[in-house]
C-alpha positions as MATLAB code, in Angstrom:
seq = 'XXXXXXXXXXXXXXXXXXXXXXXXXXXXXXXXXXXXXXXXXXXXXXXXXXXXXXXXXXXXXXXXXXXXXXXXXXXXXXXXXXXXXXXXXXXXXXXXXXXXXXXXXXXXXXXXXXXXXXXXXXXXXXXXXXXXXXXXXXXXXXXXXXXXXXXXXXXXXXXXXXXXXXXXXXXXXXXXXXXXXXXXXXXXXXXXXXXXXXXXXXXXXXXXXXXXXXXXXXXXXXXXXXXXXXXXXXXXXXXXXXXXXXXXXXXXXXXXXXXXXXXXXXXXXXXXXXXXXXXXXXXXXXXXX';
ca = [
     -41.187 -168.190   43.054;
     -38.600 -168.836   45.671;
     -35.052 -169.492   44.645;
     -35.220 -173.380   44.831;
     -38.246 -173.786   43.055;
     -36.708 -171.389   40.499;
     -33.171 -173.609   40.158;
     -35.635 -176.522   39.894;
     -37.287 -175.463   36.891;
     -34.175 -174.375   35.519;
     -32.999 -177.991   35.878;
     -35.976 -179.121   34.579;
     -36.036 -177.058   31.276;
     -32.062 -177.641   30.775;
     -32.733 -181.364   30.749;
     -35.632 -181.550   27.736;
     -34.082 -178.923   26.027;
     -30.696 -180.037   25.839;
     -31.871 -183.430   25.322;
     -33.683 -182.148   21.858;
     -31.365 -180.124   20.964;
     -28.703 -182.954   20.786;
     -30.604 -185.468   19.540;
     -33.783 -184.012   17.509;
     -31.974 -180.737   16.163;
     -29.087 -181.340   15.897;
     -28.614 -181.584   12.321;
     -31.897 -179.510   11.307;
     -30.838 -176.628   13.335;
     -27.233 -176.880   11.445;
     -28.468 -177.505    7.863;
     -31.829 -174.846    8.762;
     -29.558 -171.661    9.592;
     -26.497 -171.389    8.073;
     -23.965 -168.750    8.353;
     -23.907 -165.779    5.580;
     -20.621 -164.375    5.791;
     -17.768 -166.024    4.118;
     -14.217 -166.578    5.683;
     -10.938 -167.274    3.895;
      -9.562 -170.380    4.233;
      -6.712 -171.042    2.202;
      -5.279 -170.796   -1.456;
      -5.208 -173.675   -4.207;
      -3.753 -173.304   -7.744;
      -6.052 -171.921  -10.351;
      -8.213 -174.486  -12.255;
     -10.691 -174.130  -15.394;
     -13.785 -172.444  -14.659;
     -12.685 -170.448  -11.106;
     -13.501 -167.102  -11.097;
     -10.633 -164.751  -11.994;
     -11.786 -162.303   -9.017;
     -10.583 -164.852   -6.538;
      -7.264 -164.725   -7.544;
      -5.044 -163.975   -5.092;
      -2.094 -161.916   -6.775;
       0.554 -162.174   -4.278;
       0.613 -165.871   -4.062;
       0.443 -165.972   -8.136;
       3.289 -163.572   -8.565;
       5.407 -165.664   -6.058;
       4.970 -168.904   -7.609;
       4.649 -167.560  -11.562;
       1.582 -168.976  -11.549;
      -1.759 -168.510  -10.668;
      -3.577 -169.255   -7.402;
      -7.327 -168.660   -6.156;
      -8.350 -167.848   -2.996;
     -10.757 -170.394   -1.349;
     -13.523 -169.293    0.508;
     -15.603 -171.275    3.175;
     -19.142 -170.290    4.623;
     -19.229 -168.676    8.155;
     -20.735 -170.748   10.723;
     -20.815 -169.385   13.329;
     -24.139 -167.148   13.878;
     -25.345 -164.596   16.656;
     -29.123 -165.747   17.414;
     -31.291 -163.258   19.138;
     -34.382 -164.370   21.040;
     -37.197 -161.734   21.081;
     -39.270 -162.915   23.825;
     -43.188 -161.244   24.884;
     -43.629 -160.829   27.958;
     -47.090 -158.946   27.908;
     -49.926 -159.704   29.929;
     -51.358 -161.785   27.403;
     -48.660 -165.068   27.633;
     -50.038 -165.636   31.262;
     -52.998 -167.529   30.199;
     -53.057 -171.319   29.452;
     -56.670 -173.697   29.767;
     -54.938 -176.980   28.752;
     -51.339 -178.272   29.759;
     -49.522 -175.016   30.558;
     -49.253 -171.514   30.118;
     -48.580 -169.501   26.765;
     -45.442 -168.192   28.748;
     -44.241 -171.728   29.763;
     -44.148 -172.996   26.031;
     -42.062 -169.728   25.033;
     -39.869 -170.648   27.314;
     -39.468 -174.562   26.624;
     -38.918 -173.306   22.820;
     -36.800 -170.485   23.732;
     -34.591 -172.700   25.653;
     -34.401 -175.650   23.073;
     -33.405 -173.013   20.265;
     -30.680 -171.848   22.623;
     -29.488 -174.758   23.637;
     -29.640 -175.892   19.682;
     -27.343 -172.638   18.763;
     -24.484 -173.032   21.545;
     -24.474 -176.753   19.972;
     -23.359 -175.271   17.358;
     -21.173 -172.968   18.631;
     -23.336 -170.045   18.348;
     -24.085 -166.968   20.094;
     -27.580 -166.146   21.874;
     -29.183 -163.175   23.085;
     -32.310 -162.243   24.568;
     -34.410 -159.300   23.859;
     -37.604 -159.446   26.302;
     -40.369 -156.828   25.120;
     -43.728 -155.841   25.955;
     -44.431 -152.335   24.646;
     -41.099 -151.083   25.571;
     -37.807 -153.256   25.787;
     -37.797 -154.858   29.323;
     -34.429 -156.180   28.959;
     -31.595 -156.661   26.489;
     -28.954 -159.503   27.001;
     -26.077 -159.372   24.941;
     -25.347 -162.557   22.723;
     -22.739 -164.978   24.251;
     -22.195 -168.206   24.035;
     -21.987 -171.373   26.531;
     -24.487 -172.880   29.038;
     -23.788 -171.081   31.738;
     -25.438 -168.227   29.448;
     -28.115 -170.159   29.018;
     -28.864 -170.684   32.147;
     -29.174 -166.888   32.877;
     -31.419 -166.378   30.110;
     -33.618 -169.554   31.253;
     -33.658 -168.460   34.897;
     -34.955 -164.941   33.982;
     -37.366 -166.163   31.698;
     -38.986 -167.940   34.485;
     -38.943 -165.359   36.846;
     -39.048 -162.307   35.147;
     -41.486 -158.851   35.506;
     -42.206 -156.760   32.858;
     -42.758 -153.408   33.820;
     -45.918 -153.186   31.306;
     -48.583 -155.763   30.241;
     -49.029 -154.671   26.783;
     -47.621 -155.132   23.680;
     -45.838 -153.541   20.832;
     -43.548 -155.972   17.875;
     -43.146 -153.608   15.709;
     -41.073 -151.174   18.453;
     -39.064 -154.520   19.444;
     -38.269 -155.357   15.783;
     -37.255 -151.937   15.279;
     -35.080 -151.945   18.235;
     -33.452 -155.442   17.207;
     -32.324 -153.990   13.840;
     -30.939 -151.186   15.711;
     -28.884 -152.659   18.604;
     -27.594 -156.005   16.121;
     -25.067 -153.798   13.661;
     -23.911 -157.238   12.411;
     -26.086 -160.049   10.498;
     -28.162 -162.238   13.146;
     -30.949 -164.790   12.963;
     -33.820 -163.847   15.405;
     -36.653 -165.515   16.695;
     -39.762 -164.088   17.641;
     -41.488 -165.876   20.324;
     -44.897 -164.105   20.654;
     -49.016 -164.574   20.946;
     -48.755 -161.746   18.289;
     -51.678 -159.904   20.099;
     -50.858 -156.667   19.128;
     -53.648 -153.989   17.807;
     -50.854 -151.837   15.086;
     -49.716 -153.101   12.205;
     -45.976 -154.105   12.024;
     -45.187 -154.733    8.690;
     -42.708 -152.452    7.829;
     -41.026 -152.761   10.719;
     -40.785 -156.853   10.166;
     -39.751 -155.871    6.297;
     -36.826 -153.906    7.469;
     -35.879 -156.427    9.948;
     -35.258 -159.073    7.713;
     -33.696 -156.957    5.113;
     -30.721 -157.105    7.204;
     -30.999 -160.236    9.645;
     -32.863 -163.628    8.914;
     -36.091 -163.165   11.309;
     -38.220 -166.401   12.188;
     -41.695 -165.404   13.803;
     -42.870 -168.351   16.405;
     -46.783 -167.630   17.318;
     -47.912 -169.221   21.180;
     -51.602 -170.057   21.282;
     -54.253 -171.390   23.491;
     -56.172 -173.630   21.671;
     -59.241 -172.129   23.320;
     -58.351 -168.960   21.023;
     -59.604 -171.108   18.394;
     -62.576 -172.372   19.682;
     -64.815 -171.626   22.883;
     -66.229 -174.371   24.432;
     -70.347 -174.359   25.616;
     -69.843 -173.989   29.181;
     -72.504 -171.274   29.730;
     -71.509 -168.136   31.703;
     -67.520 -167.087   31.755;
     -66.308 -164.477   32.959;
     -62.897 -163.203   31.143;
     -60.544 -160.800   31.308;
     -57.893 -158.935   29.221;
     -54.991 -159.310   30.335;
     -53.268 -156.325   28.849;
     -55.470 -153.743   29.556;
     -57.404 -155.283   32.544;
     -60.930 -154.874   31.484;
     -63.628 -157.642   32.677;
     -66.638 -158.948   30.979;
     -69.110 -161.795   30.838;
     -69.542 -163.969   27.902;
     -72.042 -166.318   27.611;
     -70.894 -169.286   25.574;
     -73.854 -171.154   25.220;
     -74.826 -168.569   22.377;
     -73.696 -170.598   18.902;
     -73.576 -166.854   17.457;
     -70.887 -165.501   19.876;
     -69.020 -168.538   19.455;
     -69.046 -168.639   15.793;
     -68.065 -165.131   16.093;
     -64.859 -165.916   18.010;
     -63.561 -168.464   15.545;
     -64.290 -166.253   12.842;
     -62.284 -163.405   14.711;
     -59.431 -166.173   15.278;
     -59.647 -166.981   11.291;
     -59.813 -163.320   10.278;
     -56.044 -162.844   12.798;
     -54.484 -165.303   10.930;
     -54.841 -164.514    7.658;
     -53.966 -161.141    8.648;
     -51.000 -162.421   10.046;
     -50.144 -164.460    7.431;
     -50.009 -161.707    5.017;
     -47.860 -159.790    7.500;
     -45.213 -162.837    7.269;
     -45.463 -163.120    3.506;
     -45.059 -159.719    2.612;
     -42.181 -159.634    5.088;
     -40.685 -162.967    3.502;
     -40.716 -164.170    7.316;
     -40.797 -167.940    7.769;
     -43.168 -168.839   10.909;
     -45.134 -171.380   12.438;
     -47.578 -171.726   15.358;
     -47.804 -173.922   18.374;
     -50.598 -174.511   20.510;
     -50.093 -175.111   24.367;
     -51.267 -178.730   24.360;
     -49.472 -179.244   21.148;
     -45.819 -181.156   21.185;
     -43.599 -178.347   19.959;
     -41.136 -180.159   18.502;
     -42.835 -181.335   15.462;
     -44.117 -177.937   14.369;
     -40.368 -176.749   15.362;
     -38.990 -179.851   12.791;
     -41.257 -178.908   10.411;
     -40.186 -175.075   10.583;
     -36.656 -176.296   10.449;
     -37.273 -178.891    7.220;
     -39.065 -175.984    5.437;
     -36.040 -173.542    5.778;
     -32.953 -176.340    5.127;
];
């Protein structure tokens, strides 16, 4: 992709994204993620029922009488994006690519956060981290992150979430709420590493699909390929068995997946490529306010 065509998408992206994020998200996004520290904000006199531990002493002995300390939630958040970029998301048979909706949601959650006021990050993985971006806030920000999400080249094709989820609870030393924007291909098991995570940040886990992962159609001989490892093979999809097969293999993922989530008390949704991503993204956000 040349530069042009690159600033064009950009453009593109920054345009539907912004446009959801101001007048979709807005308030979801705000009411869905809310900040977990607490800040002081000023002191009031005492009244029946405060909690005695919120007294602040100085102001009480001053004044011979006593005064709480008032306390107001945090709101501003760091947001980390943990983005795949395996082999994997460069595969689409519908509208677009798995890798172009990651990056249409990616960019609407960013754009969502600096509307209100927050920090983002990006953490791009395959099975090793391909590149960290500090959190920072404002569009120009954004529009690095979007630019090298469209135009970026992971050293590896395959995958590995539970070394990226380990890595994002190492590098954030401070409370965040991450995203994870994957297919969730990935042959090892990444509980633990998901249960840790989430101990100490708020982790949402966003799975991009093909619909044809669900379902092969009859169109006799195909010829696929994995695109992690490379290998090539014939299928032939005119067999009921072998496609019965591959929708029981897609059923048998998701449950397992599900019961990865659950006993990581992760909240998470998945989107389909010919889906409209911001219903399942409005319905994430009403389940979590």
């Amino acid at each position: 992709m040349d530069t042009n065509e690159i600033l064009q998408k950009v453009r593109k992206i920054e345009i539907k994204a912004r446009g959801l994020s101001q007048n979709i998200f807005a308030g979801q996004y705000h009411s869905a993620f809310k900040g977990k520290g607490m800040a002081f904000s000023e002191v009031r006199e005492y009244q029946f029922g405060d909690d005695v531990r919120d007294i602040d002493w100085n102001v009480t002995a001053r004044f011979h009488h006593p005064y709480v300390k008032v306390f107001e939630e945090e709101r501003e958040l760091t947001v980390m994006l943990l983005i795949d970029v395996s082999g994997s998301l460069d595969f689409g048979t519908t509208q677009q690519m798995k890798r172009q909706l990651a990056t249409e949601i990616a960019a609407t959650i960013a754009f969502s956060a600096i509307e209100n006021n927050d920090k983002i990050g990006v953490i791009f993985f395959s099975d090793r981290i391909e590149k960290y971006i500090p959190p920072k806030n404002g569009r120009k920000h954004i529009l690095y992150i979007i630019r090298e999400m469209l135009d970026f080249h992971p050293q590896s094709t395959r995958t590995d979430i539970g070394m990226a989820t380990a890595y994002l609870t190492r590098v954030m030393k401070r409370h965040c709420t991450s995203f994870i924007i994957s297919d969730f291909y990935d042959r090892k098991d990444f509980t633990k590493e998901m249960e840790i995570a989430n101990r100490k940040h708020d982790v949402v886990a966003i799975q991009v699909y093909d619909p044809r992962a669900k379902q092969l159609p009859d169109v006799g001989l195909l010829k696929v390929m994995d695109a992690e490892t490379g290998h090539e093979m014939y299928i032939d999809t005119s067999s009921r068995k072998l496609r019965q097969a591959h929708t029981r293999y897609w059923i048998e993922r998701e449950d397992k997946l599900n019961t990865v989530f659950a006993k990581s008390r992760i909240d998470w949704t998945a989107i389909a490529t010919n889906e409209d991503f911001t219903k399942a993204l409005m319905l994430l956000f009403k389940r979590r306010a």
